[in-house]
Amino acid sequence: MKQKPEIRENVELEALNTLHVAARARFYVEVESAAELATALDWVASRHHEPLILGGGSNLVFARDFQGLVIRMAIRARRWERVVDHRATLVLGAGENWHEAVLYAARAGYRGIENLALIPGTAGAAPVQNIGAYGVELCDCLESVRALDRITGELVTLDNAECRFAYRDSLFKHTPGRFVITEIRLSLSRNKPLTLGYRDLREYLGDTPESELDPLDVAEAVMAIRRRKLPDPAIIPNAGSFFKNPVVDTVQFEALRTRHPDIVGYPQEHGVKLAAAWLIDQCGWKGFRNARVGVHNRQALVLINHSGGRGSDILALAEEIRRSVETRFGVILEMEPGIVAGSESP
């Protein structure tokens, strides 16, 4: 028998998104199991409303109130499976706090996700964005996800290849709304080499030999670096990096480097990844503020909501930034957060 979670009406969402944008959900429910999720989706389908799956609220912008059903994922689970020699699989429910899970694994001595410390959000949202930082992406260690397929109504398991991961991209972005992740499985190891190639990490750790470091050391280094560069959403509302680092082909990169010798780029398999923060900074946006929103003064990728701005204020500023970068460099920036643009309130 499907469980019946409590559905509430007219719920304020400001505290449930890290930009602290004021918005309301016409209907709202928290689900703690796959069965409750299925019941909530049946409810919304029977009433011809739209569902919105909400995790930690760290990667979306509410452009206005949402007139459907907001389903907040509260599925908690944290356990080890297939513990053999130095390897183990960490299973996380979709509602688990991602950063807490990273520390849990690191304290247990397992390597693989320590570079992803302090990334806000939930475990269930991590595969959608294929989160990444400091030389590591989630896809490097993800075994599979368990998800509810809204077309068939069945719980399915999708392995790493089936998730079609790419830079800040996945199957879930290309089939929006079809799969709702309920659980993820991560393959971790006690003896996998640490990823220490990023300059900030090397500088922070100094001359400490890798043999003297453990995953918790790396996680704590990443936390210190991120706190130095990025504002805490609890203090300065923000959604983390607002733009993806654009990838251009080598011909375009060489042309850009001719005109801008200091341009920052990282060779990739299919081109060169540019530093979006550098592009934005060169256009003079770092530290910009208007009456409600602005750009962080230490990280040009982070848009902040310093004085009660609405989603429309954030999006208007983001569009101005995009236009200025395209005008100066001929490069189009893509926003990372999802945009919730439900119908206007009645």
Tab-separated table of C-alpha atoms in Angstrom:
chain	number	residue	atom	x	y	z
A	1	MET	CA	0.000	0.000	0.000
A	2	LYS	CA	1.334	3.429	-0.933
A	3	GLN	CA	1.972	5.733	1.978
A	4	LYS	CA	0.152	9.058	2.095
A	5	PRO	CA	2.361	12.023	2.987
A	6	GLU	CA	0.736	15.256	4.169
A	7	ILE	CA	0.133	17.781	1.380
A	8	ARG	CA	0.049	21.394	2.570
A	9	GLU	CA	-1.138	24.505	0.776
A	10	ASN	CA	0.316	27.974	0.236
A	11	VAL	CA	3.779	27.268	1.667
A	12	GLU	CA	6.521	29.924	1.737
A	13	LEU	CA	9.752	28.748	0.059
A	14	GLU	CA	12.157	31.555	0.981
A	15	ALA	CA	13.868	29.461	3.665
A	16	LEU	CA	14.094	26.476	1.309
A	17	ASN	CA	16.297	28.058	-1.379
A	18	THR	CA	19.824	29.328	-0.735
A	19	LEU	CA	19.216	32.575	-2.640
A	20	HIS	CA	16.460	33.309	-0.083
A	21	VAL	CA	14.142	34.426	-2.867
A	22	ALA	CA	10.572	34.901	-1.694
A	23	ALA	CA	8.177	32.533	-3.470
A	24	ARG	CA	5.213	30.353	-2.547
A	25	ALA	CA	4.176	26.854	-3.454
A	26	ARG	CA	0.473	26.382	-4.024
A	27	PHE	CA	0.964	22.811	-2.757
A	28	TYR	CA	3.884	21.336	-0.825
A	29	VAL	CA	4.861	17.914	0.509
A	30	GLU	CA	7.899	16.244	2.053
A	31	VAL	CA	8.532	12.614	1.117
A	32	GLU	CA	10.639	10.194	3.146
A	33	SER	CA	10.490	7.101	0.932
A	34	ALA	CA	10.111	6.011	-2.652
A	35	ALA	CA	6.562	4.909	-1.816
A	36	GLU	CA	5.652	8.386	-0.552
A	37	LEU	CA	7.213	9.881	-3.657
A	38	ALA	CA	5.074	7.671	-5.892
A	39	THR	CA	1.945	8.681	-3.971
A	40	ALA	CA	2.781	12.378	-4.283
A	41	LEU	CA	3.361	12.041	-8.025
A	42	ASP	CA	0.066	10.176	-8.423
A	43	TRP	CA	-1.674	12.994	-6.546
A	44	VAL	CA	-0.230	15.718	-8.731
A	45	ALA	CA	-0.957	13.802	-11.937
A	46	SER	CA	-4.597	13.191	-10.960
A	47	ARG	CA	-5.086	16.935	-10.518
A	48	HIS	CA	-3.170	17.922	-13.652
A	49	HIS	CA	-0.678	20.027	-11.725
A	50	GLU	CA	3.056	20.214	-12.335
A	51	PRO	CA	5.508	18.766	-9.777
A	52	LEU	CA	8.768	20.406	-8.751
A	53	ILE	CA	11.362	18.205	-7.070
A	54	LEU	CA	13.240	20.160	-4.399
A	55	GLY	CA	16.437	19.064	-2.685
A	56	GLY	CA	18.574	21.558	-0.810
A	57	GLY	CA	17.354	24.472	-2.928
A	58	SER	CA	20.947	25.397	-3.754
A	59	ASN	CA	20.806	25.251	-7.535
A	60	LEU	CA	17.620	26.987	-8.609
A	61	VAL	CA	16.078	30.421	-8.943
A	62	PHE	CA	12.382	30.987	-8.250
A	63	ALA	CA	11.326	33.480	-10.896
A	64	ARG	CA	7.819	33.556	-9.380
A	65	ASP	CA	5.409	31.526	-7.259
A	66	PHE	CA	4.950	27.872	-8.170
A	67	GLN	CA	1.349	26.846	-8.839
A	68	GLY	CA	1.910	23.080	-8.774
A	69	LEU	CA	3.186	20.683	-6.096
A	70	VAL	CA	6.656	21.181	-4.636
A	71	ILE	CA	7.970	17.781	-3.545
A	72	ARG	CA	10.823	18.118	-1.092
A	73	MET	CA	13.044	15.041	-1.022
A	74	ALA	CA	13.612	13.901	2.570
A	75	ILE	CA	14.643	10.296	1.826
A	76	ARG	CA	17.423	9.551	4.294
A	77	ALA	CA	19.782	6.587	4.058
A	78	ARG	CA	23.496	6.151	4.593
A	79	ARG	CA	25.055	2.707	4.534
A	80	TRP	CA	28.042	0.737	3.242
A	81	GLU	CA	27.660	-2.185	0.848
A	82	ARG	CA	30.116	-4.604	-0.794
A	83	VAL	CA	32.968	-3.803	1.587
A	84	VAL	CA	35.811	-5.874	0.105
A	85	ASP	CA	39.490	-5.241	0.852
A	86	HIS	CA	40.113	-1.534	0.183
A	87	ARG	CA	36.904	-0.903	-1.777
A	88	ALA	CA	33.339	-0.218	-0.670
A	89	THR	CA	30.068	1.158	-2.013
A	90	LEU	CA	28.487	4.050	-0.159
A	91	VAL	CA	24.699	4.178	-0.559
A	92	LEU	CA	23.007	7.534	0.033
A	93	GLY	CA	19.325	8.403	0.097
A	94	ALA	CA	18.367	11.308	-2.128
A	95	GLY	CA	17.619	13.546	0.845
A	96	GLU	CA	21.024	13.144	2.494
A	97	ASN	CA	23.055	16.336	2.878
A	98	TRP	CA	25.885	16.049	0.358
A	99	HIS	CA	28.616	17.762	2.391
A	100	GLU	CA	27.860	15.666	5.470
A	101	ALA	CA	28.119	12.529	3.329
A	102	VAL	CA	31.531	13.638	2.023
A	103	LEU	CA	32.832	14.066	5.570
A	104	TYR	CA	31.289	10.739	6.602
A	105	ALA	CA	33.218	8.930	3.853
A	106	ALA	CA	36.454	10.847	4.475
A	107	ARG	CA	36.404	10.142	8.208
A	108	ALA	CA	35.998	6.456	7.395
A	109	GLY	CA	39.165	6.666	5.281
A	110	TYR	CA	37.469	6.221	1.906
A	111	ARG	CA	38.658	8.305	-1.042
A	112	GLY	CA	36.885	9.568	-4.125
A	113	ILE	CA	34.614	12.468	-3.124
A	114	GLU	CA	36.758	14.468	-0.689
A	115	ASN	CA	37.395	17.187	-3.314
A	116	LEU	CA	33.632	17.762	-3.439
A	117	ALA	CA	33.395	18.917	0.178
A	118	LEU	CA	31.208	21.892	1.042
A	119	ILE	CA	29.214	21.749	-2.192
A	120	PRO	CA	25.672	22.590	-1.050
A	121	GLY	CA	22.672	20.431	-1.816
A	122	THR	CA	21.520	16.859	-1.475
A	123	ALA	CA	22.839	13.522	-2.693
A	124	GLY	CA	19.881	13.111	-5.051
A	125	ALA	CA	20.629	16.383	-6.818
A	126	ALA	CA	24.345	15.678	-7.246
A	127	PRO	CA	24.061	13.438	-10.349
A	128	VAL	CA	21.719	15.846	-12.154
A	129	GLN	CA	24.395	18.517	-12.283
A	130	ASN	CA	27.293	16.032	-12.237
A	131	ILE	CA	28.802	18.213	-9.527
A	132	GLY	CA	32.518	18.799	-9.687
A	133	ALA	CA	35.339	20.724	-8.035
A	134	TYR	CA	39.125	20.732	-7.784
A	135	GLY	CA	39.697	18.141	-10.491
A	136	VAL	CA	36.980	15.668	-9.462
A	137	GLU	CA	33.477	15.079	-10.801
A	138	LEU	CA	30.757	12.919	-9.293
A	139	CYS	CA	30.774	10.679	-12.364
A	140	ASP	CA	34.330	9.590	-11.460
A	141	CYS	CA	32.980	7.406	-8.656
A	142	LEU	CA	29.223	7.031	-9.198
A	143	GLU	CA	28.207	3.394	-9.730
A	144	SER	CA	24.482	3.856	-10.263
A	145	VAL	CA	21.359	5.697	-9.258
A	146	ARG	CA	17.967	4.389	-8.244
A	147	ALA	CA	15.158	6.482	-9.670
A	148	LEU	CA	11.416	6.531	-10.179
A	149	ASP	CA	10.630	6.583	-13.890
A	150	ARG	CA	7.568	8.795	-14.208
A	151	ILE	CA	6.697	7.337	-17.611
A	152	THR	CA	6.499	3.706	-16.471
A	153	GLY	CA	5.870	4.334	-12.786
A	154	GLU	CA	8.618	1.836	-11.962
A	155	LEU	CA	11.758	2.138	-9.857
A	156	VAL	CA	14.759	1.660	-12.136
A	157	THR	CA	18.514	1.387	-11.693
A	158	LEU	CA	20.683	3.407	-14.076
A	159	ASP	CA	24.396	2.676	-14.183
A	160	ASN	CA	27.112	5.243	-14.786
A	161	ALA	CA	27.058	4.917	-18.571
A	162	GLU	CA	23.267	5.178	-18.714
A	163	CYS	CA	23.433	8.478	-16.799
A	164	ARG	CA	25.291	10.005	-19.822
A	165	PHE	CA	27.486	12.251	-17.751
A	166	ALA	CA	29.366	15.215	-19.199
A	167	TYR	CA	30.674	18.496	-17.799
A	168	ARG	CA	27.870	19.756	-15.505
A	169	ASP	CA	25.514	17.617	-17.546
A	170	SER	CA	23.665	14.309	-17.408
A	171	LEU	CA	20.751	12.301	-18.767
A	172	PHE	CA	18.567	13.935	-16.122
A	173	LYS	CA	19.057	17.369	-17.649
A	174	HIS	CA	18.121	16.103	-21.105
A	175	THR	CA	14.985	14.299	-19.909
A	176	PRO	CA	13.739	16.827	-17.326
A	177	GLY	CA	11.084	15.504	-15.023
A	178	ARG	CA	11.210	11.895	-16.222
A	179	PHE	CA	13.492	10.390	-13.568
A	180	VAL	CA	13.296	11.298	-9.877
A	181	ILE	CA	16.394	10.031	-8.101
A	182	THR	CA	15.723	8.270	-4.800
A	183	GLU	CA	19.170	6.804	-4.034
A	184	ILE	CA	22.752	6.900	-5.332
A	185	ARG	CA	25.661	4.463	-5.047
A	186	LEU	CA	29.276	5.593	-4.953
A	187	SER	CA	32.332	3.360	-5.469
A	188	LEU	CA	35.042	4.485	-3.040
A	189	SER	CA	38.492	3.197	-2.147
A	190	ARG	CA	40.951	3.419	0.727
A	191	ASN	CA	44.018	3.434	-1.542
A	192	LYS	CA	42.947	5.426	-4.611
A	193	PRO	CA	45.460	8.230	-5.338
A	194	LEU	CA	44.350	11.614	-4.046
A	195	THR	CA	43.567	14.287	-6.641
A	196	LEU	CA	45.798	17.231	-5.773
A	197	GLY	CA	46.491	18.792	-9.174
A	198	TYR	CA	44.590	22.039	-8.753
A	199	ARG	CA	46.854	24.996	-7.954
A	200	ASP	CA	44.810	26.179	-4.965
A	201	LEU	CA	45.054	22.738	-3.369
A	202	ARG	CA	48.779	22.416	-4.035
A	203	GLU	CA	49.421	25.853	-2.557
A	204	TYR	CA	47.277	25.199	0.511
A	205	LEU	CA	48.854	21.809	1.270
A	206	GLY	CA	52.372	23.098	0.612
A	207	ASP	CA	55.164	20.526	0.599
A	208	THR	CA	53.233	17.883	2.529
A	209	PRO	CA	53.892	14.553	0.753
A	210	GLU	CA	50.803	12.787	-0.551
A	211	SER	CA	51.780	9.757	1.520
A	212	GLU	CA	51.127	11.811	4.674
A	213	LEU	CA	47.675	12.969	3.590
A	214	ASP	CA	44.338	11.252	4.022
A	215	PRO	CA	40.957	12.100	2.458
A	216	LEU	CA	39.894	14.129	5.473
A	217	ASP	CA	43.005	16.327	5.078
A	218	VAL	CA	41.981	17.021	1.488
A	219	ALA	CA	38.344	17.654	2.421
A	220	GLU	CA	39.410	20.129	5.111
A	221	ALA	CA	41.746	21.881	2.643
A	222	VAL	CA	38.920	22.189	0.118
A	223	MET	CA	36.613	23.528	2.825
A	224	ALA	CA	39.145	26.174	3.846
A	225	ILE	CA	39.714	27.264	0.239
A	226	ARG	CA	36.003	27.420	-0.544
A	227	ARG	CA	35.244	29.394	2.618
A	228	ARG	CA	37.980	31.860	1.707
A	229	LYS	CA	36.557	32.385	-1.770
A	230	LEU	CA	32.832	31.748	-1.511
A	231	PRO	CA	30.183	33.292	0.751
A	232	ASP	CA	28.187	31.153	3.167
A	233	PRO	CA	24.565	31.122	1.874
A	234	ALA	CA	23.351	31.321	5.477
A	235	ILE	CA	25.059	34.715	5.771
A	236	ILE	CA	24.998	36.046	2.193
A	237	PRO	CA	22.245	34.363	0.143
A	238	ASN	CA	23.624	32.839	-3.066
A	239	ALA	CA	23.386	29.784	-5.301
A	240	GLY	CA	27.104	29.075	-5.647
A	241	SER	CA	28.647	29.290	-9.097
A	242	PHE	CA	25.987	30.860	-11.291
A	243	PHE	CA	27.630	30.206	-14.672
A	244	LYS	CA	29.316	27.190	-16.224
A	245	ASN	CA	32.894	27.458	-17.415
A	246	PRO	CA	32.413	27.637	-21.206
A	247	VAL	CA	34.294	25.263	-23.519
A	248	VAL	CA	35.538	26.639	-26.854
A	249	ASP	CA	37.441	24.973	-29.673
A	250	THR	CA	41.198	25.461	-29.937
A	251	VAL	CA	40.907	27.835	-32.894
A	252	GLN	CA	38.646	30.189	-30.950
A	253	PHE	CA	40.876	29.924	-27.909
A	254	GLU	CA	43.992	30.874	-29.852
A	255	ALA	CA	42.159	33.846	-31.343
A	256	LEU	CA	41.068	34.928	-27.867
A	257	ARG	CA	44.570	34.495	-26.495
A	258	THR	CA	45.962	36.690	-29.257
A	259	ARG	CA	43.697	39.528	-28.134
A	260	HIS	CA	43.785	38.687	-24.412
A	261	PRO	CA	47.168	37.107	-23.520
A	262	ASP	CA	46.190	36.630	-19.863
A	263	ILE	CA	43.038	34.625	-20.606
A	264	VAL	CA	42.657	31.568	-18.384
A	265	GLY	CA	42.004	28.243	-20.133
A	266	TYR	CA	42.320	24.549	-19.366
A	267	PRO	CA	42.833	22.033	-22.213
A	268	GLN	CA	40.051	19.465	-22.511
A	269	GLU	CA	39.500	16.437	-24.704
A	270	HIS	CA	37.352	18.478	-27.083
A	271	GLY	CA	38.617	22.032	-26.808
A	272	VAL	CA	39.602	24.436	-24.037
A	273	LYS	CA	37.595	25.214	-20.902
A	274	LEU	CA	37.646	28.918	-20.101
A	275	ALA	CA	37.405	30.348	-16.591
A	276	ALA	CA	34.017	32.062	-16.528
A	277	ALA	CA	35.042	33.977	-13.407
A	278	TRP	CA	37.970	35.542	-15.297
A	279	LEU	CA	35.727	36.561	-18.198
A	280	ILE	CA	33.192	38.152	-15.844
A	281	ASP	CA	35.889	39.875	-13.815
A	282	GLN	CA	37.432	41.357	-16.963
A	283	CYS	CA	34.059	42.896	-17.751
A	284	GLY	CA	34.141	44.712	-14.421
A	285	TRP	CA	31.402	42.852	-12.593
A	286	LYS	CA	33.219	41.562	-9.506
A	287	GLY	CA	31.883	43.411	-6.457
A	288	PHE	CA	29.027	45.057	-8.381
A	289	ARG	CA	25.849	45.791	-6.406
A	290	ASN	CA	22.546	47.390	-7.193
A	291	ALA	CA	19.814	48.039	-4.659
A	292	ARG	CA	18.913	44.363	-4.206
A	293	VAL	CA	21.376	41.944	-5.796
A	294	GLY	CA	24.988	41.877	-6.903
A	295	VAL	CA	28.195	39.959	-7.614
A	296	HIS	CA	30.402	38.738	-4.798
A	297	ASN	CA	33.532	40.822	-4.267
A	298	ARG	CA	35.841	37.799	-4.063
A	299	GLN	CA	34.298	35.493	-6.673
A	300	ALA	CA	32.789	36.850	-9.860
A	301	LEU	CA	30.896	33.589	-10.510
A	302	VAL	CA	28.690	34.082	-7.454
A	303	LEU	CA	25.595	36.265	-7.628
A	304	ILE	CA	24.313	37.406	-4.248
A	305	ASN	CA	20.942	38.503	-2.936
A	306	HIS	CA	22.021	41.110	-0.385
A	307	SER	CA	18.791	43.070	0.112
A	308	GLY	CA	15.688	40.991	-0.483
A	309	GLY	CA	15.899	40.693	-4.247
A	310	ARG	CA	13.407	38.628	-6.197
A	311	GLY	CA	14.220	35.934	-8.700
A	312	SER	CA	13.575	38.387	-11.510
A	313	ASP	CA	16.273	40.692	-10.086
A	314	ILE	CA	18.820	37.864	-10.064
A	315	LEU	CA	17.951	36.805	-13.603
A	316	ALA	CA	18.096	40.374	-14.933
A	317	LEU	CA	21.598	40.802	-13.509
A	318	ALA	CA	22.672	37.427	-14.896
A	319	GLU	CA	21.473	38.451	-18.351
A	320	GLU	CA	23.416	41.723	-18.191
A	321	ILE	CA	26.558	39.779	-17.304
A	322	ARG	CA	26.005	37.295	-20.126
A	323	ARG	CA	25.550	40.078	-22.681
A	324	SER	CA	28.677	41.916	-21.588
A	325	VAL	CA	30.829	38.763	-21.792
A	326	GLU	CA	29.439	37.904	-25.218
A	327	THR	CA	30.054	41.447	-26.462
A	328	ARG	CA	33.647	41.575	-25.275
A	329	PHE	CA	34.810	37.992	-25.859
A	330	GLY	CA	32.278	36.441	-28.243
A	331	VAL	CA	31.682	33.719	-25.642
A	332	ILE	CA	28.205	32.772	-24.445
A	333	LEU	CA	27.872	31.885	-20.774
A	334	GLU	CA	25.359	29.280	-19.676
A	335	MET	CA	23.658	29.550	-16.305
A	336	GLU	CA	24.063	26.621	-13.901
A	337	PRO	CA	20.930	26.959	-11.717
A	338	GLY	CA	17.545	25.785	-12.887
A	339	ILE	CA	14.910	28.465	-13.355
A	340	VAL	CA	11.505	27.890	-11.764
A	341	ALA	CA	9.105	29.903	-13.909
A	342	GLY	CA	5.700	28.632	-12.871
A	343	SER	CA	2.560	30.511	-13.812
A	344	GLU	CA	1.700	33.763	-12.102
A	345	SER	CA	-0.189	33.653	-8.855
A	346	PRO	CA	-3.965	33.991	-9.290
